[in-house]
PDB file of C-alpha atoms in Angstrom:
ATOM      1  CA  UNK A 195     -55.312 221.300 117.131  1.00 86.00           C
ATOM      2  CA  UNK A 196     -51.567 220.802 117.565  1.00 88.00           C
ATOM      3  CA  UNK A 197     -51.325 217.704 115.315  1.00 94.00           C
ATOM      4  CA  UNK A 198     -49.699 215.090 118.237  1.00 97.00           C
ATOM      5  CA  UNK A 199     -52.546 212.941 119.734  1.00 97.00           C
ATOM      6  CA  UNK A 200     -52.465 211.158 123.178  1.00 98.00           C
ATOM      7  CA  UNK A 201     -54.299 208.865 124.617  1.00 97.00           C
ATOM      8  CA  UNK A 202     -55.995 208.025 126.742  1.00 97.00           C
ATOM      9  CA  UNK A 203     -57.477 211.198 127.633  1.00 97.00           C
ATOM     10  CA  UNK A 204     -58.116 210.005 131.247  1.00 97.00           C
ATOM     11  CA  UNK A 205     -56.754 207.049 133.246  1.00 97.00           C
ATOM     12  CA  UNK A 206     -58.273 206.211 136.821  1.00 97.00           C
ATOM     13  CA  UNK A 207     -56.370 203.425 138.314  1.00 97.00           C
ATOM     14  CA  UNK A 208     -55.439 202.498 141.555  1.00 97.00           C
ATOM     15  CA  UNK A 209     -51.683 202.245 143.832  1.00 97.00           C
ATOM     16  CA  UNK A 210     -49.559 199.549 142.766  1.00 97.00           C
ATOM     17  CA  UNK A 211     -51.178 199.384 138.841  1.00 97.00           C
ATOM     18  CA  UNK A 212     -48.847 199.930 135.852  1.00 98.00           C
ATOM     19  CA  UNK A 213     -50.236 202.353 133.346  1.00 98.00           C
ATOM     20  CA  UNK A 214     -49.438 202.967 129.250  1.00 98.00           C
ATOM     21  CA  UNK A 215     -49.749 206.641 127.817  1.00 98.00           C
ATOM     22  CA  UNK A 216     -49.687 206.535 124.400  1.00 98.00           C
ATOM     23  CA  UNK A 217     -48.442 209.768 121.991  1.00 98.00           C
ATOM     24  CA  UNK A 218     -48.796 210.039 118.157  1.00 98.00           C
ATOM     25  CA  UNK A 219     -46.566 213.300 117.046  1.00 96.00           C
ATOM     26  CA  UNK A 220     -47.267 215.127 114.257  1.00 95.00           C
ATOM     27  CA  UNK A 221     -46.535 214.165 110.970  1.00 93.00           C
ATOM     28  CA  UNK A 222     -42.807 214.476 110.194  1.00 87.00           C
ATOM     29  CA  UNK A 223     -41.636 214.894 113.343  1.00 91.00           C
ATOM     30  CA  UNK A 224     -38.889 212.767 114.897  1.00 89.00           C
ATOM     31  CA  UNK A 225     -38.654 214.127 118.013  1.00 89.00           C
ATOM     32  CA  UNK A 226     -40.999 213.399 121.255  1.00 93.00           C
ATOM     33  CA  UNK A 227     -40.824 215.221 124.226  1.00 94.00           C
ATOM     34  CA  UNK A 228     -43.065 213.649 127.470  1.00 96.00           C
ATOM     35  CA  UNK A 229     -43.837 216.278 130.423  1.00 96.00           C
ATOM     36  CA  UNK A 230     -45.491 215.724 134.245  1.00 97.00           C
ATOM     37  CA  UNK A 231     -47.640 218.408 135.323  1.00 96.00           C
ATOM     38  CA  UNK A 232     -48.719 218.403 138.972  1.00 92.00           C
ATOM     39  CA  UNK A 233     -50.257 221.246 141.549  1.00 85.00           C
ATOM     40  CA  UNK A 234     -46.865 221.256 143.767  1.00 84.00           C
ATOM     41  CA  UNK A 235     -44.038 220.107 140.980  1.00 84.00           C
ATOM     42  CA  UNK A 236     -44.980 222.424 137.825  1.00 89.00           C
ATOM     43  CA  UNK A 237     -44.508 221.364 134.616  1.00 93.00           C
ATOM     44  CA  UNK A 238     -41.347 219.181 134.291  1.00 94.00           C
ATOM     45  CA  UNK A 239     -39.464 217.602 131.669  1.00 92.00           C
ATOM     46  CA  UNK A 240     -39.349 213.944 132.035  1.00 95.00           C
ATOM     47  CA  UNK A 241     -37.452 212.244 128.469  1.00 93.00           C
ATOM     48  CA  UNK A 242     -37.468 213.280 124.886  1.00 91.00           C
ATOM     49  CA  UNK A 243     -36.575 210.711 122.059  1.00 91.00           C
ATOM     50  CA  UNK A 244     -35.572 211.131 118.610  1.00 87.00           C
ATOM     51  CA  UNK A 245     -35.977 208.599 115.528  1.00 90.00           C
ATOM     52  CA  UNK A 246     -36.355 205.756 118.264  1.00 92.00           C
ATOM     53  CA  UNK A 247     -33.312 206.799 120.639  1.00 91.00           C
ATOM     54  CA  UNK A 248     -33.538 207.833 123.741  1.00 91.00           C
ATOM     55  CA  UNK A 249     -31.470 211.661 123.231  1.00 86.00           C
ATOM     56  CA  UNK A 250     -31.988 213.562 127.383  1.00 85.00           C
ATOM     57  CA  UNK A 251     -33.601 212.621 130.412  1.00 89.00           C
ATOM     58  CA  UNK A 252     -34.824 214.798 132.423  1.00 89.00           C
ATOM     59  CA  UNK A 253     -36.377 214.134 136.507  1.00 84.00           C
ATOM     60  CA  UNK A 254     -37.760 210.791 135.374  1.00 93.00           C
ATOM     61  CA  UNK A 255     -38.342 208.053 138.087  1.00 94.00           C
ATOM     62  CA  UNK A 256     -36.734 204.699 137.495  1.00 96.00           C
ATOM     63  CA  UNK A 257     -40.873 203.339 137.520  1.00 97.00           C
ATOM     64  CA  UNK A 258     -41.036 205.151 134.395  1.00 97.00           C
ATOM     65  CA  UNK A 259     -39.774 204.285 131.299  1.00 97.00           C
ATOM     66  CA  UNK A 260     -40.492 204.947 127.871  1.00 97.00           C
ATOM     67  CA  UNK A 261     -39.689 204.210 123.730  1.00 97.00           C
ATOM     68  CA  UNK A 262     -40.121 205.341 120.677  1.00 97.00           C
ATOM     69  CA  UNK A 263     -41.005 202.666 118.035  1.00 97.00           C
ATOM     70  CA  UNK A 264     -40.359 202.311 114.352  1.00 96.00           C
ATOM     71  CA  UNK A 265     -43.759 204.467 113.460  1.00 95.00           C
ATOM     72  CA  UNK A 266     -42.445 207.197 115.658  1.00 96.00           C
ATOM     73  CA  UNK A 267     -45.180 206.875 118.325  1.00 97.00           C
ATOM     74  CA  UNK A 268     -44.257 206.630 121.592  1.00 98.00           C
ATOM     75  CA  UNK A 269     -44.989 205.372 125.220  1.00 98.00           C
ATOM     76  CA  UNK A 270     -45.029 206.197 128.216  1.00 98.00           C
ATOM     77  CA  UNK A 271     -44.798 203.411 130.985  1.00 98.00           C
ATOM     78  CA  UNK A 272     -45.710 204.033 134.622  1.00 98.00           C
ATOM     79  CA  UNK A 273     -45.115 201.319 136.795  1.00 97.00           C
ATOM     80  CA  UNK A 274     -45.832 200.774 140.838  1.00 97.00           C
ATOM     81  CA  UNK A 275     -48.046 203.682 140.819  1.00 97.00           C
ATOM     82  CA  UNK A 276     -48.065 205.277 143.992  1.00 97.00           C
ATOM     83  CA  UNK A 277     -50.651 208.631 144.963  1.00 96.00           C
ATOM     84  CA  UNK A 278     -47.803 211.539 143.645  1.00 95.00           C
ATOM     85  CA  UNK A 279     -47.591 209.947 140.292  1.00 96.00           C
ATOM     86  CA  UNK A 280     -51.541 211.873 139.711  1.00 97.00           C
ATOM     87  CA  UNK A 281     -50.773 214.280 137.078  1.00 97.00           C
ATOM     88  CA  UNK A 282     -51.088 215.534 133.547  1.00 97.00           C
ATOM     89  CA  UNK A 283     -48.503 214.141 131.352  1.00 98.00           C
ATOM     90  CA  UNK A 284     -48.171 216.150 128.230  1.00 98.00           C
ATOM     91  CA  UNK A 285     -45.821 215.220 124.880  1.00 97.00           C
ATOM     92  CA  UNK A 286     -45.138 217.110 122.561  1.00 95.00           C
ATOM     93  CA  UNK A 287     -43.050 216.782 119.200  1.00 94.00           C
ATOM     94  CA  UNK A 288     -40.606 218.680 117.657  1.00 89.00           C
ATOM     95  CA  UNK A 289     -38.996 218.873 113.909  1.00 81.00           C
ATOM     96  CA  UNK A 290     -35.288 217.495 113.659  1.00 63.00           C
ATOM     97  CA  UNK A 291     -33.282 217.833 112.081  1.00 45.00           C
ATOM     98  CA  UNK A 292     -33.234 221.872 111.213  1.00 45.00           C
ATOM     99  CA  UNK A 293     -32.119 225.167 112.890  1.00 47.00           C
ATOM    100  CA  UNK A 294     -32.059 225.642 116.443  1.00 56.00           C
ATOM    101  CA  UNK A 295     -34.879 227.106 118.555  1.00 53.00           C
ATOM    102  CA  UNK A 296     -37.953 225.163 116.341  1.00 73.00           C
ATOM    103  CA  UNK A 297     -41.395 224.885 118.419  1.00 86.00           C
ATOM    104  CA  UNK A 298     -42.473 222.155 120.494  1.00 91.00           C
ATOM    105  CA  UNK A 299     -46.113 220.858 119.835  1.00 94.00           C
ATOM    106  CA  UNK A 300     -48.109 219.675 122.930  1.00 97.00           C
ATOM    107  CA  UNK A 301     -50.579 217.332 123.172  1.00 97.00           C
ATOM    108  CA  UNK A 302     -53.662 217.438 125.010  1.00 96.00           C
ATOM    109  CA  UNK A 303     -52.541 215.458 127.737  1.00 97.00           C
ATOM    110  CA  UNK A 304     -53.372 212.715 129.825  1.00 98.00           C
ATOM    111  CA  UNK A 305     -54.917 212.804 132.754  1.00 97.00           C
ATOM    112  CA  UNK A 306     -53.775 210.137 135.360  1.00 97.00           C
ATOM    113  CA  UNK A 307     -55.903 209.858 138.869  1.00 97.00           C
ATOM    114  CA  UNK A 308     -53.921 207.228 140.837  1.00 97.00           C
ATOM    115  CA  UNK A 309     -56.758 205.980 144.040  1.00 96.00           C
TER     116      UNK A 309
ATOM    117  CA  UNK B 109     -30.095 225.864 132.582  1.00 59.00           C
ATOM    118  CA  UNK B 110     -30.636 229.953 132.966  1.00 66.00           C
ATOM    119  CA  UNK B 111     -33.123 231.096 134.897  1.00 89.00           C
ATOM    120  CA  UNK B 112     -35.760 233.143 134.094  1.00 94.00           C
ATOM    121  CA  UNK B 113     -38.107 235.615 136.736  1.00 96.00           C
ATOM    122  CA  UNK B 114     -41.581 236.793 136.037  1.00 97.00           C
ATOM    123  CA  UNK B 115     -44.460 238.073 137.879  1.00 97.00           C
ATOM    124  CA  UNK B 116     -46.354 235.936 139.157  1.00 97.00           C
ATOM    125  CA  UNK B 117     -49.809 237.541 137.831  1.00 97.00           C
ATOM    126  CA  UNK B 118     -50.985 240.017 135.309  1.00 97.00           C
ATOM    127  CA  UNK B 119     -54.077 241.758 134.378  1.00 97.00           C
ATOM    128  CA  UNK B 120     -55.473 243.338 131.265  1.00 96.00           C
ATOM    129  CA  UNK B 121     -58.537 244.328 130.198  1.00 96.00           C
ATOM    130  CA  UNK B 122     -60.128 243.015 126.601  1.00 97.00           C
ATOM    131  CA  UNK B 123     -58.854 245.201 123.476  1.00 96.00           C
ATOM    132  CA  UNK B 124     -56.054 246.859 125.103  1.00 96.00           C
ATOM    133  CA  UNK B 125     -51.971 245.706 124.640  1.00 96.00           C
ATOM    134  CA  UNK B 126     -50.525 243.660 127.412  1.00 97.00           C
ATOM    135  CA  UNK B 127     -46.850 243.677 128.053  1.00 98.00           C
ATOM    136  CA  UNK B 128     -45.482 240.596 130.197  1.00 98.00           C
ATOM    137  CA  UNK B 129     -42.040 241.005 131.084  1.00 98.00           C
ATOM    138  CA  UNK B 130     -39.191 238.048 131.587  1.00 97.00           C
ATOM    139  CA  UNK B 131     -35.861 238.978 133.328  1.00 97.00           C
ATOM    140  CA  UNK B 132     -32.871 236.585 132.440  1.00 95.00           C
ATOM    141  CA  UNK B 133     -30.046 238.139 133.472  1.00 94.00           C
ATOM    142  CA  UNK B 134     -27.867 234.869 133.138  1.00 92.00           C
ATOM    143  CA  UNK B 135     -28.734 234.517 130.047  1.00 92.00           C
ATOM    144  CA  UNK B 136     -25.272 233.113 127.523  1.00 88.00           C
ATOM    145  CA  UNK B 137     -24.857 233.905 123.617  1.00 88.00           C
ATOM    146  CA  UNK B 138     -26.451 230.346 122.452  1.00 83.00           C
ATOM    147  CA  UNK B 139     -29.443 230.960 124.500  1.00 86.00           C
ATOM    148  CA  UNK B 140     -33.085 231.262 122.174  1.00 88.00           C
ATOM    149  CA  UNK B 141     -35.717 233.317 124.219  1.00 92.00           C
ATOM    150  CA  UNK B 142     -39.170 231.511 124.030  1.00 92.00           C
ATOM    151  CA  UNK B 143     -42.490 231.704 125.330  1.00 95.00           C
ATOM    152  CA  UNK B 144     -45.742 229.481 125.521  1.00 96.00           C
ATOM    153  CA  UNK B 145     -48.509 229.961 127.126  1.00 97.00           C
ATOM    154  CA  UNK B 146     -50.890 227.337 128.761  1.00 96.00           C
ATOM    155  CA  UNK B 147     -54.671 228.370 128.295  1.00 95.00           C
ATOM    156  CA  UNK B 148     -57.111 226.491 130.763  1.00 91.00           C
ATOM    157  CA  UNK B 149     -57.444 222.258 130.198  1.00 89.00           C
ATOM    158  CA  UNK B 150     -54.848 222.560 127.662  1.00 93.00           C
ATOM    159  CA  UNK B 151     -51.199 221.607 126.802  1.00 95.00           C
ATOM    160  CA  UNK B 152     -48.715 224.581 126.356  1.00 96.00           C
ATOM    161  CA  UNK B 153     -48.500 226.508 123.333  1.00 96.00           C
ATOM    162  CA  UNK B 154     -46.212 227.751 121.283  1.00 93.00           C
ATOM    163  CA  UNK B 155     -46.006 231.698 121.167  1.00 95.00           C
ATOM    164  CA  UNK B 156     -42.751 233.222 119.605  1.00 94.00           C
ATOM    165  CA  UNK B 157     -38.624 232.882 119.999  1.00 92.00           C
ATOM    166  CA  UNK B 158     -36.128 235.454 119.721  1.00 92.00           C
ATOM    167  CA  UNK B 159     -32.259 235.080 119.739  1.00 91.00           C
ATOM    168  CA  UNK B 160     -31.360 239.305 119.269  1.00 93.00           C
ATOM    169  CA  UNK B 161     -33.650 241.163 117.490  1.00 91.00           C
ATOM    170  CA  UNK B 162     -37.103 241.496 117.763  1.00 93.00           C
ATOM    171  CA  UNK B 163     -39.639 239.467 116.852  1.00 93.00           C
ATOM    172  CA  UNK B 164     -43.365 239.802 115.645  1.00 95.00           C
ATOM    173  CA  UNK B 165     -45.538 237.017 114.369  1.00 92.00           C
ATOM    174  CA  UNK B 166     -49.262 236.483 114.287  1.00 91.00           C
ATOM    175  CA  UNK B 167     -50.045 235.960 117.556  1.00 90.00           C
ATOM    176  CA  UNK B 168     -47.467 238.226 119.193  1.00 96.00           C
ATOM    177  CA  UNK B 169     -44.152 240.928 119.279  1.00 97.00           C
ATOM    178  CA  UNK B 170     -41.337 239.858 121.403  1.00 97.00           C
ATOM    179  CA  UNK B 171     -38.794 242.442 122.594  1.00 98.00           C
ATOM    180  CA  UNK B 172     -35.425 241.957 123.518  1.00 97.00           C
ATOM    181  CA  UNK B 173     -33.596 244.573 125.567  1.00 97.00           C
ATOM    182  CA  UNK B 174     -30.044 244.968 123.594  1.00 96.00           C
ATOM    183  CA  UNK B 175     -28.014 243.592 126.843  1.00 95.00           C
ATOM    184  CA  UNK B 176     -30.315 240.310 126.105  1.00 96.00           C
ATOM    185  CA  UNK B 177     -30.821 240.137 130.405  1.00 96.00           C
ATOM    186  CA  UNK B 178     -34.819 241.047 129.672  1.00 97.00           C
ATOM    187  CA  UNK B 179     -37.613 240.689 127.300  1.00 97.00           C
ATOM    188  CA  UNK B 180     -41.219 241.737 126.596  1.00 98.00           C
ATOM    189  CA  UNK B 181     -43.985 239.889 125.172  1.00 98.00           C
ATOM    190  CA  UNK B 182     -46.224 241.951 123.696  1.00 98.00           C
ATOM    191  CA  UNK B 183     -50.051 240.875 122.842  1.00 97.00           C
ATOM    192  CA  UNK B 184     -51.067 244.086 120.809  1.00 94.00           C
ATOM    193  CA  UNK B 185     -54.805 243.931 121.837  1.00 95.00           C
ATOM    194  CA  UNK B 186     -55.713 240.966 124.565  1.00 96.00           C
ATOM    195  CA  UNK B 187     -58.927 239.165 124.218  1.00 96.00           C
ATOM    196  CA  UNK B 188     -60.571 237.008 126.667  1.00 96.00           C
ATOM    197  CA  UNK B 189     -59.160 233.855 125.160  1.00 95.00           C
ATOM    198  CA  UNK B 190     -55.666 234.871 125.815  1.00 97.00           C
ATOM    199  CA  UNK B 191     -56.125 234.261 129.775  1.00 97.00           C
ATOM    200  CA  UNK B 192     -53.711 231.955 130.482  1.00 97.00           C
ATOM    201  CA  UNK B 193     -50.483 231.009 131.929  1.00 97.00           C
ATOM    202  CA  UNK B 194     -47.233 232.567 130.230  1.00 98.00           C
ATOM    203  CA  UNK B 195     -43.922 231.323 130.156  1.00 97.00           C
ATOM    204  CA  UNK B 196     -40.573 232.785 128.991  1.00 96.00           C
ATOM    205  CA  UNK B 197     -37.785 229.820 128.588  1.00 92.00           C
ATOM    206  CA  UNK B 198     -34.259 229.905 127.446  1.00 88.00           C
ATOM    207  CA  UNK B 199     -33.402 227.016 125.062  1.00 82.00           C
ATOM    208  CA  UNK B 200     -29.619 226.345 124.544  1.00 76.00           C
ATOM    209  CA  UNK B 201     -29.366 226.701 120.758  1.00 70.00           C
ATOM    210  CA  UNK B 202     -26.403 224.306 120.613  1.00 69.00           C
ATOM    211  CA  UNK B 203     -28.639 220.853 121.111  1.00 61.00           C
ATOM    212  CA  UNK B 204     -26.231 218.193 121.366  1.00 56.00           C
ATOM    213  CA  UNK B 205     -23.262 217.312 119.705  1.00 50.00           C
ATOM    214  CA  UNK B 206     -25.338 215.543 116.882  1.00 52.00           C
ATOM    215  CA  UNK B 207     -27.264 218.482 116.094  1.00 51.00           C
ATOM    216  CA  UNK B 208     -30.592 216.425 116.788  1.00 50.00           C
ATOM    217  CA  UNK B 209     -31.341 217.077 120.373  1.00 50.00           C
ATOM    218  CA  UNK B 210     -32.861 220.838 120.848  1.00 54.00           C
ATOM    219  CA  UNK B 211     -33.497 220.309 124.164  1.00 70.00           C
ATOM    220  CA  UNK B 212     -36.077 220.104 127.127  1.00 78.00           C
ATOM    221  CA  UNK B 213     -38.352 223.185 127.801  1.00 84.00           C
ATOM    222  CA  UNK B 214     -37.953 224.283 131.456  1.00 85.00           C
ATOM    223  CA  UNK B 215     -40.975 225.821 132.530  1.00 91.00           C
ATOM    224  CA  UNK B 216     -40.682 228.033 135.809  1.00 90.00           C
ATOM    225  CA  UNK B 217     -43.969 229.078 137.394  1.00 92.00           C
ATOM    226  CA  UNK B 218     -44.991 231.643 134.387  1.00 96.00           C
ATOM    227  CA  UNK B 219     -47.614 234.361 134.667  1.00 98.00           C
ATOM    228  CA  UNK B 220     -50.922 234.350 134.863  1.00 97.00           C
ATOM    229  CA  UNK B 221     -52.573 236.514 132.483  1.00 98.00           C
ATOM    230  CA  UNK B 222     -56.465 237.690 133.402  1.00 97.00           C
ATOM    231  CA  UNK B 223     -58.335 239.445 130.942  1.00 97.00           C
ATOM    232  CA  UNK B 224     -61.124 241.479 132.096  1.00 96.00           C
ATOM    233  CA  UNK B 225     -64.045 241.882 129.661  1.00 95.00           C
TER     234      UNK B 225
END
């Protein structure tokens, strides 16, 4: 057990919906990472956020969006859903500030089935 | 970002040392060698990092040639539950200019590690 929680686990919706994702890192950390995984795109950065600001953004559609609130969760936001948005979306957490090259923490993921 | 090339599959049989290689032949001065690893219906994992020298920790050794254009990841004696997908990233040790920011993991398509009972 990593320590970050996500939820839901699994999401079946349908084309045109708008989806949350919802990540919890692990205690202390102030940095949250979100990540697509798909069969033909890999796994692929999509925004990380520290203490509530948006810090890099990686190949992130303009459907998506996401925060980081007070309590250091975050969410994900998937809007206009269309068939390619299916995926695992992982986040993961990180400690800031301290040294360069600390760990990332990944969730369990979220499965997303767009019909 | 530097890239990094692996093979695209390993095998190993249970008990015996594996050694999954990463070139990175672009690698610069600021880069941090890292590897996860994936196992089935999970998120990645954290594995080891390296900057120079090399590195051992619980799970596994990590070599780094002394150019810094390779590395090895050692697992000393493979069991079944270390089938998964590897992957060797370079992380930019600078972050940003704040010092908060240490970056996106790149994944490229990693290894895939079978272990053979």
């Amino acid at each position: 057990d990593s320590g970050v929680t996500q939820t839901p686990k699994h999401l079946i919706t349908a084309t045109g919906q708008r989806v949350t994702l919802r990540c919890s890192p692990r205690s202390g950390d102030l940095s949250v990472y979100w990540y697509q995984q798909s069969l033909d795109q890999g796994l692929q950065f999509l925004i990380q956020y520290y203490n509530g600001e948006e810090r890099a953004k990686g190949n992130i559609l303009e459907r998506f969006s996401a925060q980081q609130f007070p309590d250091l969760h975050s969410e994900l936001n998937l809007s206009s859903l269309e068939l390619g948005d299916s995926a695992l979306y992982f986040c993961a957490s990180s400690v800031a500030p301290r040294p360069p090259g600390s760990e990332q923490f990944f969730g369990p993921g979220t499965r997303l089935t767009v019909l | 970002d530097a890239k990094t090339t692996q093979p695209n599959s390993m095998e190993s049989n249970e008990e015996e040392p594996v050694h999954l290689p990463c070139n990175h032949s672009t690698i610069s001065g600021t880069d941090y060698i890292h590897w996860y690893r994936q196992l089935p219906s999970q998120g990645p994992e954290y594995v080891i990092h390296g900057l120079t020298s090399n590195v051992n920790n619980r799970m596994a050794s990590l070599a780094i040639a002394e150019d810094r254009k390779s590395s090895t990841l050692i697992l000393h004696r493979a069991t079944l539950r270390d089938a998964a997908v590897y992957y060797c990233i370079l992380r930019d040790g600078r972050g940003d200019a704040g010092g908060t920011s240490y970056g996106k993991l790149t994944f490229g398509q990693g290894t895939i590690l079978t272990v053979h009972p």
